[in-house]
Amino acid sequence: MHIVMLSSECSPIAKVGGLADVVIGLSKSLQEQGHQVNIILPKYDCMQYDQIFDLQTVYYDLPVMYRGEWHVNDVMSGVVEGIKCYFIDAKWYKHFFNRGKIYGESDDIDRFAFFSKAAMEFMFKVNIEPDIIHSHDWTTALVNILQREIYYKEGMNKPRLVYTVHNFAHQGIAHESVLDDLGVGSYLIPQECRENDHSIFNFMKTAVVYADYITTVSPNYANEVQLTEKGMGLQYLLNKYHHKFSGIINGIDSEYWNPKDDKYLSDHYDVDSVDKKYKNKEALREKFWLRNEYKPIVAVVSRLVQQKGVDLIKHGIFYSLSQGAQFVLLGSSPNPQISQEFAEVKELLNDNPDCHLEFGFNEALSHLVYAGADIILIPSLFEPCGLTQLIGMRYGTVPVARLTGGLADTVYDVEYGRAPEAKRNGYTFIDATKPGVEFALGRAIHDWFEEPKQFRKLIKNGMKSDFSWEASAKKYVKIYKYLHSQM
Ligand code: ADP
């Protein structure tokens, strides 16, 4: 099959969070299984251009009708991790995608609405008519209505539309005029996609209604969003369309995230040579000026936003130190208040030889943290899938996680729960409270000191688990094929 992914992120060239990892990981796995995959992205100025091969312009002056006028764009192609990608270069207004960052601009709605239209227009103009158009999150949600209301009617009627929600917290809420700007009459917006003020509509709801199939990134989150407030207002719609909605657990790119030959590490290891992991622990301590003592390192690698349980992370820092562990954090926040709070904690602990907080997004450093730490803490208030627990386990770093969303689908407590012994891989807690964190983190630190054999078993169980994309990509293929069998 031919699948075209439309996305605002793609690892390793344009990454903010898990969406980037999923888009490239799923694409690579689909390609390995014999399918043709392309990814279309905006051409940002802030991409990792050294990771794009054979970058060249393949279409000059692509006209796109926007706000009643034709605007010209160039389209480039390049190869990322073996996948042929296309990049929409907004030539008429270079500033559109050249902001030095991917999100967080006051006109994000317009930027990604325009991108969705330009990507569709490009496919239409050059006769790329895939079997599947697979769009992701609010940023490319308008692709579905554009395809059905414009391009389908122009004859592009082969593609089936699959839409994956990576996080229901960001939906894209805008005035209906955004659709008029794109040349789709706003009168077409279904009533159920409008907010209380009827001139305001919801990108994500529109994508859900128009999609042939909707997925989210774990089975447990798929249940939660239908049954609880985690659906963030989409519960009703997801229940109504439950016949075309399910959760498929994310994988990780097990080639990229591989302690055996990770290009960012100088000391490699695998499940049969776990002791070599500790060379990375030394390297991490050296990097972060931590003292070299017989202690576990607890780590957090995260966007610092409310969803991730920022208060619980802060509590985790002080609690770990009080239990004789070391703590490292690699995190960045788009929220100035949260950044300030963590800056204060850093200031407070500045002279502590057992703690280091590193702010910013740093891919290379994240690999060293995964490889060097013993425990990874993920106290999320909600978590669609979560990748850091999977990456942690791949690197022999035991997760301490709150049982929510995809964390509950992937982390199995050493003593509580019904998982068979060989599957148990971490420590879990239910309540998003300080005692909740202490209940799980306390046991993990205790076992590291007092029950090293048991702790090592967890390390090995995690490292032996198969979190590769293969099985999940097969599930997507099943959906793709099912949609075509219905035609
Ligand atoms: P989310 O998508 O909500 O941010 P996930 O757990 O699904 O959370 O994915 C997070 C991804 O982003 C992982 O690959 C993680 O390693 C990476 N990441 C998060 N924060 C940082 C950071 N500060 N530096 C480098 N990588 C980070």
Short mmCIF file of C-alpha atoms in Angstrom, two decimals, residues 16-472:
data_model
loop_
_atom_site.label_atom_id
_atom_site.label_comp_id
_atom_site.label_asym_id
_atom_site.label_seq_id
_atom_site.Cartn_x
_atom_site.Cartn_y
_atom_site.Cartn_z
CA VAL A 16 9.03 18.49 20.21
CA GLY A 17 7.70 15.29 21.76
CA GLY A 18 6.43 11.79 21.13
CA LEU A 19 4.56 12.66 17.92
CA ALA A 20 7.92 13.02 16.16
CA ASP A 21 9.09 9.58 17.29
CA VAL A 22 5.81 7.94 16.33
CA VAL A 23 5.67 9.39 12.83
CA ILE A 24 9.16 8.21 11.91
CA GLY A 25 9.00 4.92 13.84
CA LEU A 26 5.68 3.86 12.35
CA SER A 27 6.75 4.96 8.86
CA LYS A 28 9.98 2.98 9.01
CA SER A 29 8.21 -0.12 10.20
CA LEU A 30 5.55 0.15 7.49
CA GLN A 31 8.27 0.54 4.89
CA GLU A 32 10.12 -2.49 6.26
CA GLN A 33 6.90 -4.45 5.89
CA GLY A 34 6.88 -3.66 2.19
CA HIS A 35 4.69 -0.57 2.01
CA GLN A 36 5.55 2.71 0.35
CA VAL A 37 5.58 5.59 2.82
CA ASN A 38 6.07 9.32 2.40
CA ILE A 39 5.88 12.05 5.02
CA ILE A 40 4.89 15.64 4.29
CA LEU A 41 6.09 18.33 6.70
CA PRO A 42 6.39 22.10 6.77
CA LYS A 43 9.88 23.30 5.86
CA TYR A 44 10.90 24.88 9.16
CA ASP A 45 14.08 26.88 9.52
CA CYS A 46 14.84 25.03 12.76
CA MET A 47 15.05 21.49 11.34
CA GLN A 48 18.13 19.31 11.79
CA TYR A 49 19.20 19.71 8.16
CA ASP A 50 22.25 17.49 8.63
CA GLN A 51 19.85 14.56 9.06
CA ILE A 52 18.09 15.16 5.72
CA PHE A 53 19.74 13.57 2.72
CA ASP A 54 19.44 14.52 -0.91
CA LEU A 55 17.45 17.66 -0.18
CA GLN A 56 16.27 19.23 -3.41
CA THR A 57 13.43 21.27 -4.80
CA VAL A 58 10.97 19.08 -6.67
CA TYR A 59 8.21 21.57 -7.39
CA TYR A 60 8.60 25.29 -7.98
CA ASP A 61 5.84 27.83 -7.47
CA LEU A 62 3.02 25.60 -6.33
CA PRO A 63 -0.01 27.91 -6.19
CA VAL A 64 -2.28 27.47 -3.19
CA MET A 65 -5.53 29.36 -2.85
CA TYR A 66 -5.58 30.99 0.58
CA ARG A 67 -7.70 33.89 1.80
CA GLY A 68 -9.04 34.35 -1.71
CA GLU A 69 -5.66 34.70 -3.40
CA TRP A 70 -3.12 32.38 -4.99
CA HIS A 71 0.10 32.05 -2.99
CA VAL A 72 3.19 30.31 -4.32
CA ASN A 73 5.20 27.69 -2.48
CA ASP A 74 8.15 25.49 -3.32
CA VAL A 75 8.18 21.83 -2.38
CA MET A 76 11.42 20.08 -1.51
CA SER A 77 12.10 16.41 -1.07
CA GLY A 78 14.69 14.69 1.08
CA VAL A 79 15.35 11.38 2.75
CA VAL A 80 15.07 11.08 6.54
CA GLU A 81 15.98 7.75 8.13
CA GLY A 82 15.34 6.07 4.79
CA ILE A 83 11.88 7.63 4.30
CA LYS A 84 11.22 10.00 1.42
CA CYS A 85 9.81 13.22 2.86
CA TYR A 86 8.39 16.32 1.24
CA PHE A 87 8.69 19.77 2.73
CA ILE A 88 6.30 22.62 2.03
CA ASP A 89 8.29 25.82 1.75
CA ALA A 90 5.95 28.81 2.10
CA LYS A 91 7.78 30.95 -0.44
CA TRP A 92 5.09 33.66 -0.47
CA TYR A 93 5.60 34.28 3.24
CA LYS A 94 8.86 32.67 4.40
CA HIS A 95 8.15 33.77 7.93
CA PHE A 96 5.24 31.29 8.13
CA PHE A 97 7.41 28.33 9.07
CA ASN A 98 10.62 30.19 9.90
CA ARG A 99 10.16 31.00 13.56
CA GLY A 100 13.11 29.19 15.09
CA LYS A 101 10.61 26.83 16.74
CA ILE A 102 7.77 24.56 15.74
CA TYR A 103 4.89 25.67 17.98
CA GLY A 104 4.00 28.43 20.37
CA GLU A 105 3.24 31.24 17.93
CA SER A 106 0.06 33.31 18.08
CA ASP A 107 -0.83 32.31 14.51
CA ASP A 108 -0.24 28.55 14.89
CA ILE A 109 -3.82 27.92 13.80
CA ASP A 110 -3.22 29.70 10.48
CA ARG A 111 0.23 28.18 10.00
CA PHE A 112 -0.93 24.60 10.28
CA ALA A 113 -4.25 25.15 8.52
CA PHE A 114 -2.30 26.54 5.57
CA PHE A 115 0.19 23.68 5.73
CA SER A 116 -2.64 21.13 5.55
CA LYS A 117 -4.07 22.81 2.46
CA ALA A 118 -0.68 23.16 0.75
CA ALA A 119 0.18 19.51 1.41
CA MET A 120 -3.13 18.38 -0.13
CA GLU A 121 -2.70 20.72 -3.07
CA PHE A 122 0.79 19.35 -3.70
CA MET A 123 -0.45 15.74 -3.74
CA PHE A 124 -3.25 16.73 -6.06
CA LYS A 125 -1.04 18.67 -8.47
CA VAL A 126 1.61 15.97 -8.84
CA ASN A 127 -0.88 13.10 -8.87
CA ILE A 128 0.24 11.51 -5.65
CA GLU A 129 -2.86 9.54 -4.86
CA PRO A 130 -2.01 7.21 -1.98
CA ASP A 131 -4.17 4.44 -0.60
CA ILE A 132 -4.07 6.10 2.80
CA ILE A 133 -3.67 9.66 3.99
CA HIS A 134 -2.68 9.41 7.63
CA SER A 135 -2.82 12.66 9.56
CA HIS A 136 -1.86 13.34 13.16
CA ASP A 137 -3.14 15.55 15.97
CA TRP A 138 -4.79 18.96 15.64
CA THR A 139 -2.10 20.38 13.40
CA THR A 140 -3.08 18.29 10.38
CA ALA A 141 -6.68 17.63 11.41
CA LEU A 142 -8.15 19.77 8.62
CA VAL A 143 -6.74 17.43 5.99
CA ASN A 144 -9.81 15.21 6.31
CA ILE A 145 -12.40 17.86 5.54
CA LEU A 146 -10.17 19.31 2.79
CA GLN A 147 -9.85 15.92 1.13
CA ARG A 148 -13.55 15.13 1.27
CA GLU A 149 -14.93 18.56 0.45
CA ILE A 150 -12.41 19.70 -2.18
CA TYR A 151 -10.06 17.05 -3.54
CA TYR A 152 -12.43 14.09 -3.52
CA LYS A 153 -14.84 16.13 -5.61
CA GLU A 154 -11.98 16.96 -7.99
CA GLY A 155 -11.41 13.25 -8.57
CA MET A 156 -8.92 12.29 -5.86
CA ASN A 157 -11.18 9.62 -4.49
CA LYS A 158 -8.84 6.74 -3.76
CA PRO A 159 -7.29 7.72 -0.39
CA ARG A 160 -8.93 6.52 2.80
CA LEU A 161 -8.43 8.83 5.77
CA VAL A 162 -6.82 7.63 8.98
CA TYR A 163 -6.43 10.09 11.81
CA THR A 164 -4.33 9.50 14.93
CA VAL A 165 -4.75 11.53 18.09
CA HIS A 166 -1.58 11.68 20.16
CA ASN A 167 -3.07 13.96 22.78
CA PHE A 168 -6.67 15.08 23.24
CA ALA A 169 -5.51 18.10 25.23
CA HIS A 170 -4.67 20.14 22.12
CA GLN A 171 -7.60 20.28 19.73
CA GLY A 172 -7.27 23.38 17.57
CA ILE A 173 -10.14 25.75 18.30
CA ALA A 174 -10.72 28.54 15.81
CA HIS A 175 -13.20 30.83 14.18
CA GLU A 176 -15.02 29.22 11.26
CA SER A 177 -13.45 31.77 8.91
CA VAL A 178 -10.30 29.61 8.98
CA LEU A 179 -12.13 27.16 6.75
CA ASP A 180 -13.31 29.92 4.44
CA ASP A 181 -9.64 30.99 4.19
CA LEU A 182 -8.84 27.49 2.92
CA GLY A 183 -11.59 27.58 0.34
CA VAL A 184 -13.94 25.20 2.15
CA GLY A 185 -17.23 26.90 2.94
CA SER A 186 -17.55 27.14 6.70
CA TYR A 187 -21.24 26.26 6.30
CA LEU A 188 -19.98 22.68 5.74
CA ILE A 189 -18.72 22.38 9.31
CA PRO A 190 -20.97 19.81 10.97
CA GLN A 191 -22.93 21.09 13.94
CA GLU A 192 -21.27 18.56 16.25
CA CYS A 193 -17.86 20.10 15.47
CA ARG A 194 -18.89 23.56 16.59
CA GLU A 195 -18.38 24.91 20.09
CA ASN A 196 -21.08 26.63 22.16
CA ASP A 197 -20.45 29.80 20.23
CA HIS A 198 -21.43 28.40 16.84
CA SER A 199 -19.00 30.51 14.88
CA ILE A 200 -16.16 28.69 16.65
CA PHE A 201 -15.22 25.19 15.54
CA ASN A 202 -12.92 22.44 16.62
CA PHE A 203 -10.26 21.02 14.24
CA MET A 204 -10.02 17.71 16.05
CA LYS A 205 -13.77 17.13 16.13
CA THR A 206 -13.91 17.83 12.41
CA ALA A 207 -11.17 15.29 11.78
CA VAL A 208 -13.01 12.70 13.87
CA VAL A 209 -16.25 13.17 11.96
CA TYR A 210 -14.61 13.10 8.51
CA ALA A 211 -12.06 10.32 9.17
CA ASP A 212 -12.62 6.83 7.88
CA TYR A 213 -10.85 5.59 10.98
CA ILE A 214 -9.50 7.22 14.12
CA THR A 215 -6.86 5.81 16.39
CA THR A 216 -5.21 6.94 19.56
CA VAL A 217 -1.93 5.79 20.96
CA SER A 218 -2.86 3.16 23.55
CA PRO A 219 -5.88 0.94 24.25
CA ASN A 220 -6.24 2.20 27.80
CA TYR A 221 -6.23 5.87 26.73
CA ALA A 222 -8.82 4.98 24.05
CA ASN A 223 -11.10 3.78 26.87
CA GLU A 224 -10.31 6.71 29.13
CA VAL A 225 -11.13 9.32 26.50
CA GLN A 226 -14.50 7.75 25.80
CA LEU A 227 -15.45 7.26 29.42
CA THR A 228 -13.89 10.08 31.42
CA GLU A 229 -13.01 13.76 31.29
CA LYS A 230 -9.69 12.75 29.69
CA GLY A 231 -11.61 13.00 26.41
CA MET A 232 -11.47 16.77 27.03
CA GLY A 233 -14.96 17.32 25.64
CA LEU A 234 -14.77 14.74 22.84
CA GLN A 235 -16.30 11.89 24.89
CA TYR A 236 -19.69 12.17 23.24
CA LEU A 237 -18.28 12.24 19.73
CA LEU A 238 -15.91 9.35 20.36
CA ASN A 239 -18.75 7.27 21.76
CA LYS A 240 -20.88 8.09 18.77
CA TYR A 241 -18.11 7.04 16.38
CA HIS A 242 -16.76 4.18 18.48
CA HIS A 243 -17.22 1.78 15.54
CA LYS A 244 -14.34 3.57 13.77
CA PHE A 245 -12.15 4.28 16.80
CA SER A 246 -9.55 2.22 18.67
CA GLY A 247 -6.27 2.45 20.54
CA ILE A 248 -3.02 1.04 19.18
CA ILE A 249 -0.04 1.14 21.48
CA ASN A 250 2.96 3.09 20.22
CA GLY A 251 6.22 1.33 19.65
CA ILE A 252 9.69 2.80 19.66
CA ASP A 253 12.19 2.76 16.83
CA SER A 254 14.28 -0.06 18.23
CA GLU A 255 17.08 0.58 15.75
CA TYR A 256 17.43 4.20 16.81
CA TRP A 257 16.90 3.54 20.51
CA ASN A 258 19.40 0.75 20.94
CA PRO A 259 22.00 0.73 23.73
CA LYS A 260 23.99 -1.80 21.72
CA ASP A 261 25.06 0.68 19.09
CA ASP A 262 23.58 4.04 20.07
CA LYS A 263 25.60 6.69 18.23
CA TYR A 264 25.27 9.10 21.16
CA LEU A 265 26.90 6.71 23.66
CA SER A 266 30.54 5.78 23.99
CA ASP A 267 29.83 2.64 26.04
CA HIS A 268 27.47 0.11 24.54
CA TYR A 269 25.64 -2.79 26.15
CA ASP A 270 22.69 -5.12 25.81
CA VAL A 271 20.68 -7.45 28.01
CA ASP A 272 23.62 -9.88 28.22
CA SER A 273 26.11 -7.21 29.23
CA VAL A 274 24.08 -5.01 31.57
CA ASP A 275 27.12 -4.31 33.74
CA LYS A 276 28.50 -2.13 30.97
CA LYS A 277 25.51 0.15 31.50
CA TYR A 278 27.37 1.47 34.53
CA LYS A 279 30.06 3.05 32.35
CA ASN A 280 27.24 5.31 31.18
CA LYS A 281 26.29 6.00 34.77
CA GLU A 282 29.83 7.23 35.36
CA ALA A 283 29.68 9.32 32.19
CA LEU A 284 26.36 10.83 33.27
CA ARG A 285 27.75 11.68 36.69
CA GLU A 286 30.77 13.28 35.12
CA LYS A 287 28.62 15.26 32.73
CA PHE A 288 26.39 16.56 35.52
CA TRP A 289 29.08 16.93 38.24
CA LEU A 290 27.45 14.33 40.49
CA ARG A 291 29.54 12.52 43.04
CA ASN A 292 30.52 8.94 42.40
CA GLU A 293 28.93 7.02 45.28
CA TYR A 294 27.01 3.81 45.67
CA LYS A 295 23.55 5.24 44.95
CA PRO A 296 20.86 4.82 42.30
CA ILE A 297 20.16 7.65 39.88
CA VAL A 298 16.50 8.59 39.44
CA ALA A 299 15.81 10.45 36.17
CA VAL A 300 13.10 12.46 34.48
CA VAL A 301 13.20 13.25 30.74
CA SER A 302 10.16 15.31 29.92
CA ARG A 303 8.41 18.34 28.62
CA LEU A 304 7.64 20.22 31.82
CA VAL A 305 3.90 20.82 31.48
CA GLN A 306 1.02 20.19 33.90
CA GLN A 307 0.16 16.91 32.13
CA LYS A 308 3.48 15.44 33.24
CA GLY A 309 2.70 16.01 36.93
CA VAL A 310 5.14 18.85 37.57
CA ASP A 311 4.39 19.04 41.29
CA LEU A 312 4.92 15.31 41.61
CA ILE A 313 8.20 15.56 39.68
CA LYS A 314 9.34 18.26 42.11
CA HIS A 315 8.32 16.09 45.02
CA GLY A 316 10.17 13.18 43.40
CA ILE A 317 13.37 15.21 43.42
CA PHE A 318 13.33 15.93 47.15
CA TYR A 319 12.00 12.50 48.06
CA SER A 320 14.71 10.70 46.03
CA LEU A 321 17.40 12.74 47.73
CA SER A 322 15.89 12.02 51.15
CA GLN A 323 16.01 8.30 50.38
CA GLY A 324 19.71 8.40 49.52
CA ALA A 325 19.33 8.42 45.72
CA GLN A 326 20.65 10.88 43.16
CA PHE A 327 18.37 12.77 40.80
CA VAL A 328 18.78 14.12 37.27
CA LEU A 329 16.24 15.96 35.19
CA LEU A 330 16.34 16.84 31.51
CA GLY A 331 13.36 18.98 30.70
CA SER A 332 12.08 21.99 28.88
CA SER A 333 8.94 24.00 29.38
CA PRO A 334 6.96 26.28 27.11
CA ASN A 335 5.35 27.67 30.27
CA PRO A 336 7.33 30.54 31.90
CA GLN A 337 5.80 29.95 35.32
CA ILE A 338 6.74 26.28 35.37
CA SER A 339 10.24 27.14 34.09
CA GLN A 340 10.58 29.63 36.93
CA GLU A 341 9.47 27.06 39.52
CA PHE A 342 12.06 24.57 38.34
CA ALA A 343 14.72 27.28 38.17
CA GLU A 344 14.03 27.94 41.86
CA VAL A 345 14.42 24.25 42.70
CA LYS A 346 17.69 24.21 40.78
CA GLU A 347 18.92 27.26 42.65
CA LEU A 348 18.02 25.63 45.94
CA LEU A 349 19.89 22.43 45.08
CA ASN A 350 22.74 24.04 43.22
CA ASP A 351 25.45 22.84 45.56
CA ASN A 352 23.97 19.40 46.06
CA PRO A 353 26.40 16.79 44.65
CA ASP A 354 23.53 14.34 44.21
CA CYS A 355 21.27 16.37 41.99
CA HIS A 356 21.36 18.06 38.60
CA LEU A 357 18.55 19.74 36.69
CA GLU A 358 19.30 20.42 33.02
CA PHE A 359 16.90 22.67 31.13
CA GLY A 360 16.37 22.60 27.39
CA PHE A 361 15.71 20.06 24.68
CA ASN A 362 18.79 17.96 24.03
CA GLU A 363 18.43 14.75 22.04
CA ALA A 364 22.01 13.55 22.55
CA LEU A 365 21.90 14.14 26.27
CA SER A 366 18.59 12.30 26.58
CA HIS A 367 20.33 9.13 25.35
CA LEU A 368 22.99 9.45 28.05
CA VAL A 369 20.32 9.99 30.72
CA TYR A 370 18.39 6.88 29.62
CA ALA A 371 21.59 4.84 29.57
CA GLY A 372 23.10 6.23 32.77
CA ALA A 373 20.12 6.31 35.12
CA ASP A 374 18.77 3.39 37.15
CA ILE A 375 15.17 4.53 37.56
CA ILE A 376 12.98 6.73 35.39
CA LEU A 377 10.11 8.58 37.05
CA ILE A 378 6.90 9.29 35.08
CA PRO A 379 4.18 10.65 37.42
CA SER A 380 1.87 11.93 34.64
CA LEU A 381 -1.64 13.18 35.43
CA PHE A 382 -2.61 11.72 32.08
CA GLU A 383 -0.48 10.07 29.44
CA PRO A 384 -1.80 9.04 26.02
CA CYS A 385 0.96 6.49 25.57
CA GLY A 386 4.24 7.77 26.93
CA LEU A 387 7.52 6.85 25.31
CA THR A 388 10.00 7.57 28.07
CA GLN A 389 9.03 4.44 30.00
CA LEU A 390 9.55 2.36 26.84
CA ILE A 391 12.88 3.99 26.00
CA GLY A 392 13.91 3.70 29.64
CA MET A 393 13.21 -0.03 29.66
CA ARG A 394 15.10 -0.51 26.40
CA TYR A 395 18.12 1.02 28.17
CA GLY A 396 17.67 -1.04 31.36
CA THR A 397 16.28 1.88 33.35
CA VAL A 398 13.38 0.78 35.51
CA PRO A 399 10.18 2.87 35.27
CA VAL A 400 8.29 4.25 38.24
CA ALA A 401 5.01 5.29 36.65
CA ARG A 402 1.52 6.40 37.45
CA LEU A 403 -1.12 3.96 36.19
CA THR A 404 -2.80 6.12 33.57
CA GLY A 405 -3.22 5.92 29.78
CA GLY A 406 -0.49 4.02 27.98
CA LEU A 407 1.63 3.80 31.12
CA ALA A 408 -0.94 1.31 32.45
CA ASP A 409 -0.62 -0.68 29.22
CA THR A 410 3.16 -0.97 29.41
CA VAL A 411 4.42 -0.79 33.02
CA TYR A 412 3.71 -3.76 35.27
CA ASP A 413 4.40 -3.56 38.98
CA VAL A 414 6.87 -5.93 40.55
CA GLU A 415 4.39 -6.99 43.24
CA TYR A 416 0.96 -5.59 42.53
CA GLY A 417 -1.19 -6.48 39.56
CA ARG A 418 -1.77 -9.60 37.56
CA ALA A 419 1.09 -9.58 35.08
CA PRO A 420 3.10 -12.80 34.89
CA GLU A 421 6.46 -12.57 36.61
CA ALA A 422 8.44 -12.38 33.37
CA LYS A 423 6.48 -9.32 32.30
CA ARG A 424 6.89 -7.33 35.51
CA ASN A 425 9.11 -4.43 34.73
CA GLY A 426 8.65 -1.56 37.16
CA TYR A 427 6.85 0.16 40.02
CA THR A 428 3.43 1.74 39.70
CA PHE A 429 1.06 3.93 41.68
CA ILE A 430 -2.51 5.07 41.20
CA ASP A 431 -3.09 8.31 43.11
CA ALA A 432 -1.61 11.47 41.63
CA THR A 433 -0.44 12.53 45.07
CA LYS A 434 2.82 12.83 46.95
CA PRO A 435 2.12 9.64 48.97
CA GLY A 436 1.37 7.96 45.62
CA VAL A 437 4.80 8.87 44.29
CA GLU A 438 6.46 7.84 47.54
CA PHE A 439 4.69 4.47 47.49
CA ALA A 440 6.25 3.50 44.16
CA LEU A 441 9.50 5.45 44.17
CA GLY A 442 10.26 4.42 47.74
CA ARG A 443 9.97 0.75 46.82
CA ALA A 444 12.17 1.21 43.75
CA ILE A 445 14.95 2.94 45.67
CA HIS A 446 14.66 0.44 48.51
CA ASP A 447 14.93 -2.52 46.13
CA TRP A 448 17.93 -1.00 44.35
CA PHE A 449 19.77 -0.91 47.69
CA GLU A 450 18.33 -3.94 49.45
CA GLU A 451 17.06 -6.32 46.76
CA PRO A 452 19.60 -5.99 43.94
CA LYS A 453 18.72 -9.39 42.46
CA GLN A 454 15.06 -8.50 42.18
CA PHE A 455 15.94 -5.09 40.76
CA ARG A 456 18.21 -6.67 38.16
CA LYS A 457 15.39 -9.00 37.16
CA LEU A 458 13.24 -5.95 36.42
CA ILE A 459 16.03 -4.42 34.35
CA LYS A 460 16.29 -7.58 32.30
CA ASN A 461 12.53 -8.03 31.91
CA GLY A 462 12.31 -4.50 30.56
CA MET A 463 15.23 -4.95 28.19
CA LYS A 464 13.82 -8.22 26.88
CA SER A 465 10.39 -6.76 26.15
CA ASP A 466 9.52 -6.14 22.55
CA PHE A 467 8.51 -2.51 22.20
CA SER A 468 9.42 -2.36 18.53
CA TRP A 469 6.93 -0.98 16.04
CA GLU A 470 6.46 -4.24 14.20
CA ALA A 471 3.33 -5.53 15.94
CA SER A 472 1.64 -2.11 16.12
#
